Short mmCIF file of C-alpha atoms and ligand atoms in Angstrom, two decimals:
data_model
loop_
_atom_site.label_atom_id
_atom_site.label_comp_id
_atom_site.label_asym_id
_atom_site.label_seq_id
_atom_site.Cartn_x
_atom_site.Cartn_y
_atom_site.Cartn_z
CA MET A 94 88.13 -29.89 37.82
CA ARG A 95 87.46 -27.62 34.93
CA TYR A 96 84.51 -26.08 36.15
CA LEU A 97 84.60 -23.00 37.56
CA ILE A 98 83.30 -22.67 41.17
CA LEU A 99 81.46 -19.51 41.43
CA GLY A 100 81.37 -17.73 44.86
CA VAL A 101 78.42 -19.57 46.04
CA PHE A 102 77.37 -18.39 49.66
CA LEU A 103 74.83 -21.01 50.98
CA VAL A 104 73.77 -19.77 53.82
CA ALA A 105 71.95 -22.25 56.31
CA ALA A 106 68.35 -20.77 56.81
CA ALA A 107 66.65 -20.81 60.12
CA CYS A 108 64.45 -23.97 59.99
CA GLY A 109 60.76 -23.40 59.57
CA SER A 110 58.40 -24.36 62.53
CA SER A 111 57.14 -27.25 59.71
CA GLY A 112 60.70 -28.61 60.10
CA GLU A 113 62.13 -28.38 56.39
CA THR A 114 65.25 -27.12 56.20
CA SER A 115 66.31 -24.24 53.36
CA VAL A 116 69.34 -22.50 52.10
CA ALA A 117 69.53 -18.51 50.85
CA GLN A 118 69.20 -18.16 47.05
CA PRO A 119 73.12 -19.02 45.73
CA GLN A 120 74.39 -16.15 43.37
CA ALA A 121 72.81 -16.55 39.75
CA GLY A 122 74.52 -18.89 37.49
CA ALA A 123 75.39 -21.36 40.60
CA PRO A 124 74.11 -25.07 39.78
CA VAL A 125 72.33 -27.06 41.98
CA ARG A 126 74.99 -27.93 45.03
CA THR A 127 76.25 -31.82 44.42
CA GLY A 128 80.06 -32.11 44.73
CA GLY A 129 82.51 -32.34 42.41
CA PRO A 130 82.18 -34.32 38.78
CA HIS A 131 84.18 -37.43 38.37
CA THR A 132 85.56 -36.68 35.19
CA ASP A 133 87.09 -33.64 34.12
CA PHE A 134 85.77 -33.94 30.41
CA ARG A 135 84.59 -30.56 29.11
CA PRO A 136 80.60 -30.13 27.87
CA ALA A 137 80.07 -30.25 24.24
CA PHE A 138 78.09 -27.04 24.19
CA ALA A 139 77.44 -24.18 27.10
CA GLY A 140 74.54 -25.25 29.49
CA GLN A 141 75.06 -29.27 28.45
CA THR A 142 75.84 -29.97 32.51
CA ARG A 143 75.54 -27.89 35.66
CA ALA A 144 72.47 -25.67 34.50
CA PRO A 145 71.66 -22.60 36.86
CA GLU A 146 69.72 -23.40 39.86
CA THR A 147 66.25 -21.90 39.20
CA ARG A 148 63.96 -22.06 41.71
CA SER A 149 60.31 -21.96 41.15
CA GLY A 150 59.13 -20.95 44.54
CA VAL A 151 57.06 -23.83 45.27
CA ARG A 152 57.00 -25.93 48.55
CA LEU A 153 55.52 -29.83 48.34
CA ASN A 154 53.02 -30.86 50.58
CA ILE A 155 54.04 -34.79 50.70
CA GLN A 156 51.65 -37.36 51.66
CA SER A 157 52.14 -40.91 52.01
CA ILE A 158 48.95 -42.92 50.71
CA ALA A 159 49.78 -46.35 50.52
CA ARG A 160 52.33 -48.99 51.15
CA LEU A 161 53.43 -51.56 48.43
CA GLU A 162 57.14 -53.63 48.06
CA HIS A 163 59.58 -51.93 45.70
CA PRO A 164 56.64 -50.05 43.68
CA TRP A 165 57.90 -49.68 40.14
CA ALA A 166 55.41 -47.93 37.67
CA ILE A 167 51.92 -46.44 37.39
CA ALA A 168 49.50 -46.08 34.94
CA PHE A 169 46.12 -44.21 35.44
CA LEU A 170 42.90 -45.82 34.54
CA PRO A 171 39.92 -43.40 33.02
CA ASP A 172 38.28 -44.00 36.24
CA GLY A 173 40.79 -41.97 38.34
CA ARG A 174 42.53 -45.47 40.02
CA ALA A 175 45.84 -46.46 38.78
CA LEU A 176 47.56 -49.81 37.96
CA VAL A 177 50.76 -49.80 39.87
CA THR A 178 53.54 -52.73 39.63
CA GLU A 179 55.56 -53.97 42.61
CA ARG A 180 58.78 -55.33 41.27
CA PRO A 181 58.59 -58.73 42.67
CA GLY A 182 55.95 -59.79 40.26
CA ARG A 183 52.52 -58.24 41.82
CA MET A 184 50.10 -55.53 40.07
CA ARG A 185 47.35 -53.96 41.67
CA ILE A 186 44.78 -51.16 41.40
CA VAL A 187 45.17 -48.24 43.63
CA THR A 188 42.35 -45.95 44.56
CA ARG A 189 42.75 -42.16 44.80
CA ASP A 190 42.74 -42.42 48.53
CA GLY A 191 45.34 -45.30 48.78
CA ASP A 192 42.85 -48.49 48.66
CA VAL A 193 45.12 -51.00 47.35
CA SER A 194 43.34 -54.04 45.86
CA ALA A 195 44.47 -57.87 45.72
CA PRO A 196 47.49 -58.61 42.95
CA ILE A 197 45.61 -59.20 39.64
CA ALA A 198 45.39 -62.28 38.11
CA GLY A 199 46.76 -63.92 34.97
CA LEU A 200 50.27 -62.62 35.05
CA PRO A 201 52.61 -64.73 32.70
CA GLU A 202 55.91 -65.80 35.24
CA ILE A 203 58.10 -63.28 35.86
CA SER A 204 62.11 -63.76 37.27
CA ALA A 205 62.37 -61.05 39.68
CA HIS A 206 66.00 -61.15 41.00
CA GLY A 207 68.57 -58.11 41.08
CA GLN A 208 67.34 -55.01 39.58
CA GLY A 209 64.14 -56.84 37.34
CA GLY A 210 61.17 -58.30 37.71
CA LEU A 211 57.55 -56.87 36.79
CA MET A 212 58.55 -53.42 35.65
CA ASP A 213 56.48 -50.77 33.45
CA VAL A 214 52.69 -50.89 32.93
CA THR A 215 50.67 -48.68 30.35
CA LEU A 216 47.20 -48.65 28.98
CA GLY A 217 46.96 -49.29 25.30
CA PRO A 218 45.91 -46.43 23.12
CA ASN A 219 42.36 -47.85 22.95
CA PHE A 220 42.15 -49.23 26.39
CA ALA A 221 38.37 -47.64 26.69
CA GLN A 222 37.34 -50.07 24.00
CA ASP A 223 39.41 -53.21 24.10
CA ARG A 224 40.48 -52.81 27.95
CA LEU A 225 44.29 -54.13 26.90
CA ILE A 226 46.89 -53.36 29.01
CA TYR A 227 51.06 -53.50 28.60
CA TRP A 228 53.95 -54.51 31.02
CA SER A 229 57.48 -55.42 30.82
CA PHE A 230 58.78 -57.69 32.96
CA VAL A 231 61.92 -59.91 33.03
CA GLU A 232 60.67 -63.51 31.88
CA PRO A 233 62.68 -66.54 32.75
CA ARG A 234 64.60 -68.15 29.60
CA GLU A 235 66.74 -70.65 28.65
CA ARG A 236 69.94 -68.79 27.79
CA GLY A 237 69.52 -66.20 30.30
CA ASP A 238 66.58 -63.83 31.64
CA SER A 239 65.78 -60.99 29.75
CA THR A 240 63.18 -57.96 28.99
CA SER A 241 59.94 -58.70 27.88
CA VAL A 242 56.65 -57.17 27.04
CA ALA A 243 53.30 -58.79 27.23
CA ARG A 244 49.92 -57.68 26.59
CA GLY A 245 46.42 -58.61 28.06
CA ARG A 246 42.91 -57.74 28.30
CA LEU A 247 41.87 -56.21 32.11
CA SER A 248 38.51 -57.72 33.33
CA GLU A 249 36.00 -55.12 34.20
CA ASP A 250 36.44 -55.87 37.83
CA GLY A 251 39.78 -54.88 37.57
CA ALA A 252 40.60 -58.78 39.20
CA ARG A 253 42.64 -60.42 36.17
CA VAL A 254 44.26 -60.35 32.75
CA SER A 255 43.21 -62.53 29.84
CA GLU A 256 44.15 -63.41 26.49
CA VAL A 257 47.54 -62.48 27.70
CA GLN A 258 49.97 -62.62 24.49
CA VAL A 259 54.25 -61.72 24.48
CA ILE A 260 54.38 -59.41 21.98
CA PHE A 261 58.28 -58.33 22.43
CA ARG A 262 61.54 -60.25 23.76
CA GLN A 263 64.93 -58.69 24.04
CA ALA A 264 67.65 -60.75 23.02
CA PRO A 265 69.00 -62.97 26.16
CA TRP A 266 71.98 -62.34 28.52
CA ARG A 267 72.94 -63.62 31.65
CA SER A 268 73.40 -60.73 34.35
CA ASN A 269 70.73 -59.39 36.75
CA GLY A 270 70.86 -55.79 35.54
CA HIS A 271 70.21 -52.98 33.47
CA TYR A 272 66.49 -54.34 32.19
CA GLY A 273 65.49 -50.80 31.19
CA SER A 274 62.44 -50.11 30.91
CA ARG A 275 59.54 -47.78 29.96
CA LEU A 276 56.45 -48.29 27.66
CA ILE A 277 55.86 -45.26 25.32
CA PHE A 278 52.84 -45.47 23.03
CA ASP A 279 53.58 -42.69 20.45
CA ARG A 280 50.52 -40.57 18.76
CA ASP A 281 50.34 -43.20 16.02
CA GLY A 282 49.77 -45.95 18.39
CA ARG A 283 53.08 -47.34 17.98
CA LEU A 284 54.91 -48.59 20.97
CA PHE A 285 58.82 -47.61 22.34
CA VAL A 286 60.38 -49.96 24.49
CA THR A 287 63.42 -48.37 25.84
CA MET A 288 65.70 -50.90 27.25
CA GLY A 289 69.20 -51.69 28.87
CA ASP A 290 72.55 -53.16 28.10
CA ARG A 291 71.96 -56.25 30.58
CA GLN A 292 75.01 -54.83 32.21
CA SER A 293 77.24 -56.15 29.29
CA SER A 294 80.86 -54.82 29.90
CA PRO A 295 81.80 -51.74 27.87
CA SER A 296 84.63 -53.41 26.60
CA GLU A 297 82.25 -55.73 24.91
CA ARG A 298 80.27 -53.19 23.04
CA VAL A 299 77.19 -54.84 22.93
CA ALA A 300 75.12 -51.53 22.95
CA GLN A 301 77.17 -50.77 19.64
CA ASN A 302 76.07 -54.00 17.97
CA LEU A 303 73.13 -53.98 15.81
CA ALA A 304 72.59 -57.88 15.28
CA THR A 305 71.16 -57.45 18.85
CA THR A 306 68.60 -55.81 20.74
CA ILE A 307 70.38 -55.15 23.88
CA GLY A 308 71.23 -51.32 24.96
CA LYS A 309 68.77 -50.22 22.25
CA VAL A 310 65.09 -48.71 22.13
CA VAL A 311 62.44 -50.54 20.03
CA ARG A 312 59.46 -49.63 18.35
CA ILE A 313 56.68 -52.00 17.65
CA ASN A 314 53.15 -52.53 16.62
CA PRO A 315 50.38 -53.46 19.88
CA ASP A 316 50.43 -56.78 18.29
CA GLY A 317 54.24 -57.03 18.09
CA SER A 318 54.62 -56.61 14.50
CA ILE A 319 57.37 -53.96 12.98
CA PRO A 320 56.17 -50.95 11.46
CA SER A 321 57.08 -50.76 7.78
CA ASP A 322 58.83 -47.29 8.49
CA ASN A 323 61.37 -48.63 11.41
CA PRO A 324 64.71 -47.30 10.26
CA PHE A 325 66.17 -50.54 9.85
CA VAL A 326 63.71 -52.50 8.46
CA GLY A 327 65.14 -54.25 5.36
CA ARG A 328 68.71 -53.79 6.63
CA ASN A 329 70.26 -57.54 6.74
CA GLY A 330 71.33 -59.05 9.78
CA VAL A 331 69.58 -55.95 11.98
CA PRO A 332 66.20 -56.86 13.65
CA ALA A 333 63.63 -54.57 12.30
CA ALA A 334 62.35 -53.72 15.88
CA ILE A 335 65.26 -51.73 16.40
CA TRP A 336 64.25 -47.58 16.65
CA SER A 337 68.09 -46.08 18.08
CA TYR A 338 70.80 -47.64 19.82
CA GLY A 339 73.99 -47.28 21.84
CA HIS A 340 72.13 -47.23 25.10
CA ARG A 341 73.21 -48.02 28.50
CA ASN A 342 69.86 -48.21 30.63
CA ILE A 343 66.57 -46.55 30.03
CA GLN A 344 64.41 -46.51 33.13
CA GLY A 345 62.43 -43.17 32.49
CA ALA A 346 60.95 -41.98 29.06
CA ASP A 347 57.99 -39.41 27.78
CA LEU A 348 56.86 -37.96 24.57
CA HIS A 349 57.36 -34.33 24.22
CA PRO A 350 54.07 -32.79 24.69
CA GLU A 351 54.54 -30.34 21.90
CA THR A 352 56.67 -32.68 19.36
CA GLY A 353 55.24 -35.77 19.89
CA GLU A 354 58.91 -37.20 20.10
CA LEU A 355 60.54 -39.70 22.47
CA TRP A 356 62.31 -38.10 25.28
CA GLU A 357 64.35 -40.56 27.64
CA VAL A 358 66.75 -40.55 30.87
CA GLU A 359 69.49 -42.88 30.90
CA HIS A 360 71.74 -44.19 33.67
CA GLY A 361 75.32 -43.58 32.91
CA PRO A 362 78.11 -45.51 34.91
CA ARG A 363 80.03 -43.49 37.83
CA GLY A 364 79.31 -40.14 35.97
CA GLY A 365 77.20 -39.36 32.81
CA ASP A 366 73.39 -39.74 33.37
CA GLU A 367 71.63 -38.12 30.28
CA LEU A 368 69.06 -36.40 28.89
CA ASN A 369 68.34 -37.08 25.14
CA VAL A 370 65.95 -36.82 22.56
CA VAL A 371 65.66 -40.07 20.56
CA ARG A 372 65.59 -40.32 16.99
CA GLY A 373 64.95 -43.18 14.26
CA GLY A 374 68.44 -44.55 13.51
CA ARG A 375 70.62 -42.53 15.64
CA ASN A 376 73.19 -44.19 17.55
CA TYR A 377 73.36 -42.84 21.26
CA GLY A 378 77.35 -43.32 21.91
CA TRP A 379 77.40 -46.07 24.50
CA PRO A 380 79.83 -47.26 25.74
CA ALA A 381 81.89 -45.52 22.60
CA ILE A 382 81.44 -42.14 24.11
CA THR A 383 80.56 -41.07 27.68
CA TYR A 384 80.73 -38.62 30.24
CA GLY A 385 81.33 -41.04 33.01
CA GLU A 386 83.77 -43.26 34.06
CA SER A 387 83.73 -46.79 35.22
CA TYR A 388 82.97 -47.49 38.95
CA SER A 389 86.48 -48.16 39.56
CA GLY A 390 87.75 -44.99 38.01
CA GLU A 391 88.97 -46.46 34.77
CA PRO A 392 88.24 -44.36 31.89
CA ILE A 393 85.91 -45.86 29.58
CA ALA A 394 85.79 -43.34 26.83
CA ASP A 395 89.28 -41.33 26.08
CA ASN A 396 86.68 -38.40 24.39
CA PRO A 397 83.00 -37.75 24.85
CA VAL A 398 82.30 -36.35 21.12
CA ARG A 399 82.65 -38.32 18.49
CA GLU A 400 81.39 -37.92 14.31
CA GLY A 401 78.18 -39.78 14.03
CA MET A 402 77.22 -40.35 17.75
CA GLU A 403 74.45 -38.16 19.39
CA GLN A 404 75.35 -36.11 22.16
CA PRO A 405 73.08 -35.81 25.12
CA LEU A 406 70.85 -32.54 25.79
CA TYR A 407 72.01 -32.66 29.24
CA TYR A 408 74.07 -34.99 31.57
CA TRP A 409 74.73 -35.25 35.07
CA ASP A 410 77.98 -35.99 37.03
CA PRO A 411 77.99 -36.95 39.77
CA VAL A 412 74.81 -39.09 38.63
CA ILE A 413 71.23 -38.55 39.94
CA ALA A 414 70.25 -42.07 38.89
CA PRO A 415 67.20 -41.20 37.05
CA GLY A 416 63.68 -43.54 37.58
CA ASP A 417 60.83 -41.97 35.34
CA MET A 418 60.81 -38.83 33.76
CA ASP A 419 57.65 -37.05 32.75
CA PHE A 420 57.10 -33.48 31.15
CA TYR A 421 54.23 -32.23 33.34
CA ARG A 422 51.27 -30.79 31.36
CA GLY A 423 49.15 -29.85 33.84
CA GLU A 424 48.67 -26.41 36.14
CA LEU A 425 48.57 -27.15 40.06
CA PHE A 426 52.04 -26.55 39.71
CA PRO A 427 53.87 -23.45 37.77
CA TRP A 428 55.90 -25.98 35.98
CA ARG A 429 54.16 -26.80 32.49
CA GLY A 430 56.38 -27.89 29.70
CA ASP A 431 58.87 -28.75 32.50
CA VAL A 432 60.74 -32.21 32.41
CA LEU A 433 60.41 -34.07 36.00
CA ILE A 434 62.67 -36.90 36.95
CA ALA A 435 62.64 -39.31 39.82
CA SER A 436 65.96 -39.70 41.51
CA LEU A 437 67.05 -42.81 42.96
CA THR A 438 70.22 -41.78 44.69
CA THR A 439 69.40 -38.44 45.55
CA ASN A 440 66.00 -39.28 46.92
CA THR A 441 64.64 -35.88 44.95
CA LEU A 442 62.10 -34.88 42.64
CA VAL A 443 64.42 -33.23 39.75
CA ARG A 444 63.06 -30.72 37.69
CA LEU A 445 64.57 -29.22 34.21
CA ARG A 446 63.59 -26.05 32.98
CA LEU A 447 63.82 -26.12 28.85
CA GLU A 448 63.94 -23.62 25.97
CA GLY A 449 63.29 -25.91 23.04
CA GLU A 450 65.93 -28.48 23.29
CA ARG A 451 68.38 -26.75 25.62
CA VAL A 452 68.15 -27.13 29.69
CA VAL A 453 68.26 -23.54 30.83
CA GLY A 454 67.59 -24.51 34.72
CA GLU A 455 67.43 -26.91 37.08
CA GLU A 456 66.03 -27.43 40.97
CA ARG A 457 65.88 -30.62 43.07
CA PHE A 458 63.12 -31.12 45.70
CA ASP A 459 64.18 -33.28 48.75
CA LEU A 460 61.20 -35.70 49.14
CA ASP A 461 63.11 -37.69 51.78
CA HIS A 462 61.17 -41.08 51.69
CA GLY A 463 63.60 -43.52 49.87
CA ARG A 464 64.66 -43.84 46.33
CA VAL A 465 62.15 -41.77 43.64
CA ARG A 466 61.38 -44.67 40.86
CA ASP A 467 58.20 -43.37 39.18
CA LEU A 468 56.25 -40.42 38.86
CA ALA A 469 53.17 -39.87 37.30
CA GLU A 470 50.86 -36.86 36.73
CA VAL A 471 47.28 -36.90 38.28
CA SER A 472 44.70 -35.37 36.29
CA ASP A 473 44.06 -32.56 38.78
CA GLY A 474 47.87 -31.71 37.97
CA SER A 475 49.10 -33.13 41.48
CA LEU A 476 51.77 -35.87 41.38
CA TRP A 477 52.21 -39.23 42.51
CA VAL A 478 55.49 -40.77 43.07
CA LEU A 479 56.79 -44.35 44.32
CA THR A 480 59.49 -44.98 46.43
CA ASP A 481 61.44 -48.07 45.31
CA GLU A 482 61.96 -49.83 48.86
CA ASP A 483 60.96 -52.85 50.67
CA ASN A 484 58.54 -50.87 52.47
CA GLY A 485 57.90 -48.39 49.59
CA GLU A 486 55.26 -45.77 49.11
CA ILE A 487 53.02 -43.86 47.06
CA LEU A 488 53.49 -40.23 47.76
CA ARG A 489 51.02 -37.61 46.44
CA LEU A 490 52.58 -34.38 45.81
CA THR A 491 50.86 -30.95 45.83
CA PRO A 492 51.94 -27.33 46.46
CA ARG A 493 51.45 -26.09 50.08
CA1 CA B 671 74.58 -41.25 25.39
CA1 CA B 672 55.58 -41.88 34.55
#
C-alpha cells in the first residue's frame, strides 16, 4: 500500500442526545476513513483519489416520506410532484407529502431480473407543451434482453402514458447485469443514454469494440434519430449513436451547471469507481485500463494509464458503488457546485468539492437507511433520496 497514512487521530466523541455518532476532526489532509485500497496503483496525478476530508458543517435531518419496492429514479414534474420508478416495472406519481399513486398505465413490457427492470425516467425538453416523458428499461429480446429507451405522452391526470415509442435499443447480451442507465438531455435537447458493458468478461473487451453499443454512452435526438454532429457519424461499422466508449457501468450522470458538459460516475470492479467528464469520441479505458482488480483478486490491467485513453477525474478504491450523481444547484445547503453521489455499498451520500475539474475535498453523510440509489434536488434546495431495497424509501433531506 503506497498511500502514506497520516497520523489520523479519530477520537470517538460522545453521542449527542439525538443519537448520531461523530468523530473529532481528522488532521488536515487526511481522506475520508475507508480502509486500505485493493490495488497498489499510483494515481496519475495528485488528488485523483483520497482527497482530503472536507467538512461542510451540515447535519442532516432525514425524513422518510414514502415506501416503494426498489425505487430507482425520480423526475420532478412542474407542479412539484414527482415521477418515481420502481425497478420491478412500475412508475408512480408521488406528492411532496409522500402520497403515492397507483402505477401509471401504458408502459410496454419490462423484463425485471438481476440488476435490471424499469430504471431511469426524465421529462422531455418540451414537457410543458407536449407532456413527453422518457424512460430506460430492460426490454425482452430474443437474442438477450438489453437496455432500451422509450418515450410516451403522460395524460393530463397522470394516470397513463400513450403513443409509446421505443427510440433506442442497446445491442442484446445474455446477462442480468450492468444495464446502466441514466437519461440526460443536453442544453440543445439531445439525449445522452449512459449504459454498461452488460457484465461481459474483461477478456472479451466488448466496451472497447466500436461495432457495438455495449459499454458506451450514446447521444440521440428525442425521436431516436442521430445528431449529424455525433463523433462517429460516417465511420464504417460503428453505430452512429455512439458518443463515447470504454465504460463499465454508468448509473449516475448530470450536466455540469456551467459548462453544460456531461459528467458521470461509473462502477469499477473491486476498486476503481470513477468520476469522468464525458467528451465526444473519447475512450474511457474499460477494461484496458482501470484502478480496480477482479473480484477474485486477479489483475485486470497492468497499468491504469495508457496513451489515447482518458483518465478519471477521480477514483475510489475501495469503491462506493455509485448510483446517481447530481451537481448541487440550490442554496439550502452550502454545497453549490458540489457533486453529490448516491452510494449503494456505503449507504451514504457522498459530497465532492471541486475546483474546476479537480476534486479537492470529499465528505460522506451516513444516511443509515440502506442502499442509496438516486438523489434529486427539490426546487427549495432540499433533496429527495431513494433507497434501493425491497422495502425502499423516499427520504427527504434538509439541514438541521
Ligand atoms: Ca475509465
Ligand atoms: Ca438525479
